[in-house]
């Protein structure tokens, strides 16, 4: 705030600024820069190969048929999934916010619950439930004589899973927008003679439109860059999205890093466009950051539709969470994999705790669990300090370049996780520091990936602390550091703890960026599941997934108090 | 309200005690080395801009020891920025700021004393009470910063809480206080450090009207009793007139008029200053007769007024306060006395305000005048034709701004 031409704190401020810039350049700019550089080079830049030249060949190759199909598939699974998720999420939000539907708290729970089911686990369980003749659901359909057979390993399967598990975003966006719309506005419209339908269309809808557009574009972005679902449900039957193409280019022998980099840039460009459109739509009206008293609105009477409405929510919760959990239990408790018919599903003679016991006692699983917790915990610890300093400098100083810091910090939003993982790999493999092959590189990846969320969470809690509170402390004789320590820090502690907790949950859930970065010693739990899946150990996949889900649910329950603010 | 009224009485008793026993600051004897030596705050050529917009544009201010200066002006006029420069919360681009004998900022001298070393007290518009601390911790904070011994600290905090009427509130959490109580905590917190200068940034603007009047009186009493040099920022002319030893009116980053409340109220230098000070009848005018008894004609009103002012050159406005006008019924009014202007019009609004009636009167040509009438008489009714008597001495002729 002060800190001008000849104040004593100026050099210290500039030094801090330099350190923050360096950190963000290493975390964000270096990986992205490496990717761009690689995409323009004729060979792998880190392999010691000589005679490399700059070329646009890899970008020309993007126009070939394969990639066009991958782009098409990416658009289908993300736009289609977004339409489904919007339909389900918005209906539930409207039911919860505006109607007299029964069991509101259950509707709330159903609205946000899928956020804490790992997409990896969801994809794996749905391939158990609905692929081929031996899918559990297909066995049951067969048994009761229904002529339906699910085929989850298809474009529509991927779209369906996306739609099913991204509902929390539209739910949260629309719910908070609906509760923040001042009921006076609707009542005023009613007083002036509007009917319910007219008011919904003329008043309520325009008011929540930014939230709807924002939610739609956000989930399109998330689905477009999603890796685990298309990898598990698409790749085995040859369906590729852009992220699958990147992964394939990196894992075939010999790998094609330059082409992978070019595809990465293409995917990033697609995401950038979407993020830009989303920003434009939401500019200045991000409803999530508003917290108001939940305005008490007279609920709309559903009459005879009350219980059918609740039935819809219950059905959704059962399909999205109930069924997969039952499938995991089934998969984990079976003693042999072969299932003759539906009756075998319920035959106690075929059940055993063998696989579950093996999974719990397996050193790989234990090591994975430990690695997940350490990486998540370290990310939370380092992240809290880093995000606080960053958010403080951006919001409370007049140092030059602080806006640039914010832009850098928000950049990872537009960089898909898989792409970021690749960029981080190439950045650190070449560094003289012994980071690659340790958990540290995972911590670096998590810090980069969750930088936007973490920064924004801490930043908004700093913004809620009035400038005057710190000014008053300094007028009262405190130094800037003293004022931060005694006034600002205690007041933002809640927000910082919440964001730290979010880091742990997101870290434990993360798979995509870790894929290029783990080594045998640094497998995290999600990687352990993925490897078991790749190797076809179904019972193991189900057992570990069960443990993993219990861990995530436990973490969520522990942190519910703090996480609420983040939702 | 009753609670704070009791608190107030308790504090008045303590006030006299405090004035004897707890002298926050020894008043300095008058020194002989010239006028500036008595100035507790001296500002010269202060400039501050934010990007392209200039917030403070060459302000000169001097506040004598123990006096209260009020910076009065509309929002965005630079008054708060000026105050924040004194506190050290903003850094000016040019100028000199001295507190007592000490120069705390000088652009030419490359001096900029850090905010925490200026030892000024400040009461913020938002109160800035730290919500995670108790009342006691809030008030003790400045003493903790200077390392005052524990026993001394307790004594001083208890004393100052008594002075502001918050005795026994020490353990209360600061977020459980009413607006008026937070105000008192903020005041106690800035007094406890025995500052050489006290700054008030619109401290009463967030309070309701009754509490505001009540605290304004108390504030003035505290300030005069302790003789603390103060700068007070407000946009409320009533508050300014009631509190100030001297008022500096600010517009667009500049001090446009300075003076004691009475002379300022009587002789605003321009029409826009008059407007700000409650002259609700301001009309464009032209000079009709510039002789010994100057007369001005109101544009578009077919009406000429006598005045005692020698009209300035350039475009002029006529400014009349509503309380200077006498409203009469037409019947039996007689002819006006010499030096009395008489206007005639219809009542279009009559509001009973308690101590007086507020009227709006439309003249035949359409101009609407505001005038106050006595509350004891039966008021004039809507649509009634009345006479407005405006003494020539009340017709202020000022440059149009």
PDB file of N, CA and C in Angstrom, chain A residues 359-397:
ATOM      1  N   UNK A 359      -5.081 -57.092  -0.642  1.00  0.00           N
ATOM      2  CA  UNK A 359      -4.872 -55.694  -1.000  1.00  0.00           C
ATOM      3  C   UNK A 359      -4.428 -54.875   0.210  1.00  0.00           C
ATOM      4  N   UNK A 360      -5.089 -55.151   1.352  1.00  0.00           N
ATOM      5  CA  UNK A 360      -4.762 -54.353   2.539  1.00  0.00           C
ATOM      6  C   UNK A 360      -3.339 -54.633   3.002  1.00  0.00           C
ATOM      7  N   UNK A 361      -2.892 -55.882   2.873  1.00  0.00           N
ATOM      8  CA  UNK A 361      -1.569 -56.224   3.380  1.00  0.00           C
ATOM      9  C   UNK A 361      -0.465 -56.053   2.339  1.00  0.00           C
ATOM     10  N   UNK A 362      -0.860 -55.783   1.092  1.00  0.00           N
ATOM     11  CA  UNK A 362       0.162 -55.674   0.046  1.00  0.00           C
ATOM     12  C   UNK A 362       1.087 -54.486   0.274  1.00  0.00           C
ATOM     13  N   UNK A 363       2.397 -54.731   0.204  1.00  0.00           N
ATOM     14  CA  UNK A 363       3.346 -53.623   0.409  1.00  0.00           C
ATOM     15  C   UNK A 363       3.192 -52.552  -0.671  1.00  0.00           C
ATOM     16  N   UNK A 364       2.854 -52.935  -1.891  1.00  0.00           N
ATOM     17  CA  UNK A 364       2.673 -51.958  -2.965  1.00  0.00           C
ATOM     18  C   UNK A 364       1.552 -50.982  -2.619  1.00  0.00           C
ATOM     19  N   UNK A 365       0.431 -51.552  -2.134  1.00  0.00           N
ATOM     20  CA  UNK A 365      -0.707 -50.708  -1.788  1.00  0.00           C
ATOM     21  C   UNK A 365      -0.341 -49.797  -0.626  1.00  0.00           C
ATOM     22  N   UNK A 366       0.330 -50.380   0.373  1.00  0.00           N
ATOM     23  CA  UNK A 366       0.703 -49.566   1.540  1.00  0.00           C
ATOM     24  C   UNK A 366       1.631 -48.435   1.131  1.00  0.00           C
ATOM     25  N   UNK A 367       2.603 -48.808   0.264  1.00  0.00           N
ATOM     26  CA  UNK A 367       3.539 -47.777  -0.184  1.00  0.00           C
ATOM     27  C   UNK A 367       2.800 -46.697  -0.982  1.00  0.00           C
ATOM     28  N   UNK A 368       1.870 -47.147  -1.807  1.00  0.00           N
ATOM     29  CA  UNK A 368       1.085 -46.202  -2.612  1.00  0.00           C
ATOM     30  C   UNK A 368       0.273 -45.273  -1.746  1.00  0.00           C
ATOM     31  N   UNK A 369      -0.356 -45.842  -0.736  1.00  0.00           N
ATOM     32  CA  UNK A 369      -1.158 -45.054   0.192  1.00  0.00           C
ATOM     33  C   UNK A 369      -0.280 -44.015   0.876  1.00  0.00           C
ATOM     34  N   UNK A 370       0.871 -44.484   1.340  1.00  0.00           N
ATOM     35  CA  UNK A 370       1.807 -43.596   2.033  1.00  0.00           C
ATOM     36  C   UNK A 370       2.271 -42.481   1.092  1.00  0.00           C
ATOM     37  N   UNK A 371       2.646 -42.877  -0.139  1.00  0.00           N
ATOM     38  CA  UNK A 371       3.098 -41.885  -1.118  1.00  0.00           C
ATOM     39  C   UNK A 371       2.025 -40.837  -1.406  1.00  0.00           C
ATOM     40  N   UNK A 372       0.771 -41.319  -1.569  1.00  0.00           N
ATOM     41  CA  UNK A 372      -0.328 -40.405  -1.828  1.00  0.00           C
ATOM     42  C   UNK A 372      -0.457 -39.389  -0.711  1.00  0.00           C
ATOM     43  N   UNK A 373      -0.437 -39.892   0.522  1.00  0.00           N
ATOM     44  CA  UNK A 373      -0.626 -39.008   1.664  1.00  0.00           C
ATOM     45  C   UNK A 373       0.546 -38.043   1.812  1.00  0.00           C
ATOM     46  N   UNK A 374       1.781 -38.553   1.596  1.00  0.00           N
ATOM     47  CA  UNK A 374       2.949 -37.679   1.721  1.00  0.00           C
ATOM     48  C   UNK A 374       2.909 -36.595   0.641  1.00  0.00           C
ATOM     49  N   UNK A 375       2.671 -37.031  -0.619  1.00  0.00           N
ATOM     50  CA  UNK A 375       2.660 -36.046  -1.707  1.00  0.00           C
ATOM     51  C   UNK A 375       1.544 -35.023  -1.501  1.00  0.00           C
ATOM     52  N   UNK A 376       0.354 -35.512  -1.139  1.00  0.00           N
ATOM     53  CA  UNK A 376      -0.770 -34.603  -0.891  1.00  0.00           C
ATOM     54  C   UNK A 376      -0.491 -33.672   0.271  1.00  0.00           C
ATOM     55  N   UNK A 377       0.043 -34.265   1.348  1.00  0.00           N
ATOM     56  CA  UNK A 377       0.325 -33.482   2.550  1.00  0.00           C
ATOM     57  C   UNK A 377       1.374 -32.409   2.307  1.00  0.00           C
ATOM     58  N   UNK A 378       2.462 -32.795   1.618  1.00  0.00           N
ATOM     59  CA  UNK A 378       3.517 -31.821   1.325  1.00  0.00           C
ATOM     60  C   UNK A 378       2.995 -30.700   0.426  1.00  0.00           C
ATOM     61  N   UNK A 379       2.183 -31.102  -0.559  1.00  0.00           N
ATOM     62  CA  UNK A 379       1.590 -30.094  -1.443  1.00  0.00           C
ATOM     63  C   UNK A 379       0.774 -29.105  -0.621  1.00  0.00           C
ATOM     64  N   UNK A 380      -0.020 -29.635   0.306  1.00  0.00           N
ATOM     65  CA  UNK A 380      -0.866 -28.777   1.136  1.00  0.00           C
ATOM     66  C   UNK A 380      -0.009 -27.837   1.977  1.00  0.00           C
ATOM     67  N   UNK A 381       1.047 -28.382   2.544  1.00  0.00           N
ATOM     68  CA  UNK A 381       1.903 -27.615   3.453  1.00  0.00           C
ATOM     69  C   UNK A 381       2.632 -26.489   2.705  1.00  0.00           C
ATOM     70  N   UNK A 382       3.347 -26.900   1.643  1.00  0.00           N
ATOM     71  CA  UNK A 382       4.094 -25.901   0.869  1.00  0.00           C
ATOM     72  C   UNK A 382       3.132 -24.941   0.185  1.00  0.00           C
ATOM     73  N   UNK A 383       2.047 -25.525  -0.364  1.00  0.00           N
ATOM     74  CA  UNK A 383       1.069 -24.720  -1.074  1.00  0.00           C
ATOM     75  C   UNK A 383       0.472 -23.629  -0.205  1.00  0.00           C
ATOM     76  N   UNK A 384       0.121 -23.960   1.043  1.00  0.00           N
ATOM     77  CA  UNK A 384      -0.507 -22.958   1.917  1.00  0.00           C
ATOM     78  C   UNK A 384       0.377 -21.740   2.073  1.00  0.00           C
ATOM     79  N   UNK A 385       1.638 -21.969   2.372  1.00  0.00           N
ATOM     80  CA  UNK A 385       2.567 -20.857   2.573  1.00  0.00           C
ATOM     81  C   UNK A 385       2.728 -20.083   1.264  1.00  0.00           C
ATOM     82  N   UNK A 386       2.980 -20.833   0.194  1.00  0.00           N
ATOM     83  CA  UNK A 386       3.227 -20.214  -1.101  1.00  0.00           C
ATOM     84  C   UNK A 386       2.017 -19.418  -1.586  1.00  0.00           C
ATOM     85  N   UNK A 387       0.831 -20.028  -1.515  1.00  0.00           N
ATOM     86  CA  UNK A 387      -0.371 -19.351  -2.002  1.00  0.00           C
ATOM     87  C   UNK A 387      -0.672 -18.125  -1.155  1.00  0.00           C
ATOM     88  N   UNK A 388      -0.414 -18.220   0.147  1.00  0.00           N
ATOM     89  CA  UNK A 388      -0.682 -17.051   0.994  1.00  0.00           C
ATOM     90  C   UNK A 388       0.213 -15.886   0.602  1.00  0.00           C
ATOM     91  N   UNK A 389       1.513 -16.148   0.486  1.00  0.00           N
ATOM     92  CA  UNK A 389       2.446 -15.072   0.135  1.00  0.00           C
ATOM     93  C   UNK A 389       2.063 -14.475  -1.221  1.00  0.00           C
ATOM     94  N   UNK A 390       1.765 -15.368  -2.164  1.00  0.00           N
ATOM     95  CA  UNK A 390       1.397 -14.934  -3.511  1.00  0.00           C
ATOM     96  C   UNK A 390       0.131 -14.065  -3.477  1.00  0.00           C
ATOM     97  N   UNK A 391      -0.899 -14.579  -2.819  1.00  0.00           N
ATOM     98  CA  UNK A 391      -2.176 -13.860  -2.779  1.00  0.00           C
ATOM     99  C   UNK A 391      -2.015 -12.536  -2.023  1.00  0.00           C
ATOM    100  N   UNK A 392      -1.173 -12.537  -1.004  1.00  0.00           N
ATOM    101  CA  UNK A 392      -0.972 -11.308  -0.236  1.00  0.00           C
ATOM    102  C   UNK A 392      -0.300 -10.244  -1.101  1.00  0.00           C
ATOM    103  N   UNK A 393       0.743 -10.650  -1.786  1.00  0.00           N
ATOM    104  CA  UNK A 393       1.470  -9.685  -2.624  1.00  0.00           C
ATOM    105  C   UNK A 393       0.555  -9.140  -3.728  1.00  0.00           C
ATOM    106  N   UNK A 394      -0.232 -10.032  -4.340  1.00  0.00           N
ATOM    107  CA  UNK A 394      -1.107  -9.576  -5.428  1.00  0.00           C
ATOM    108  C   UNK A 394      -2.182  -8.624  -4.906  1.00  0.00           C
ATOM    109  N   UNK A 395      -2.769  -8.961  -3.750  1.00  0.00           N
ATOM    110  CA  UNK A 395      -3.904  -8.178  -3.269  1.00  0.00           C
ATOM    111  C   UNK A 395      -3.523  -6.971  -2.426  1.00  0.00           C
ATOM    112  N   UNK A 396      -2.385  -7.028  -1.759  1.00  0.00           N
ATOM    113  CA  UNK A 396      -2.128  -6.006  -0.764  1.00  0.00           C
ATOM    114  C   UNK A 396      -0.880  -5.176  -0.991  1.00  0.00           C
ATOM    115  N   UNK A 397      -0.174  -5.406  -2.084  1.00  0.00           N
ATOM    116  CA  UNK A 397       1.009  -4.583  -2.291  1.00  0.00           C
ATOM    117  C   UNK A 397       0.796  -3.712  -3.519  1.00  0.00           C
TER     118      UNK A 397
END
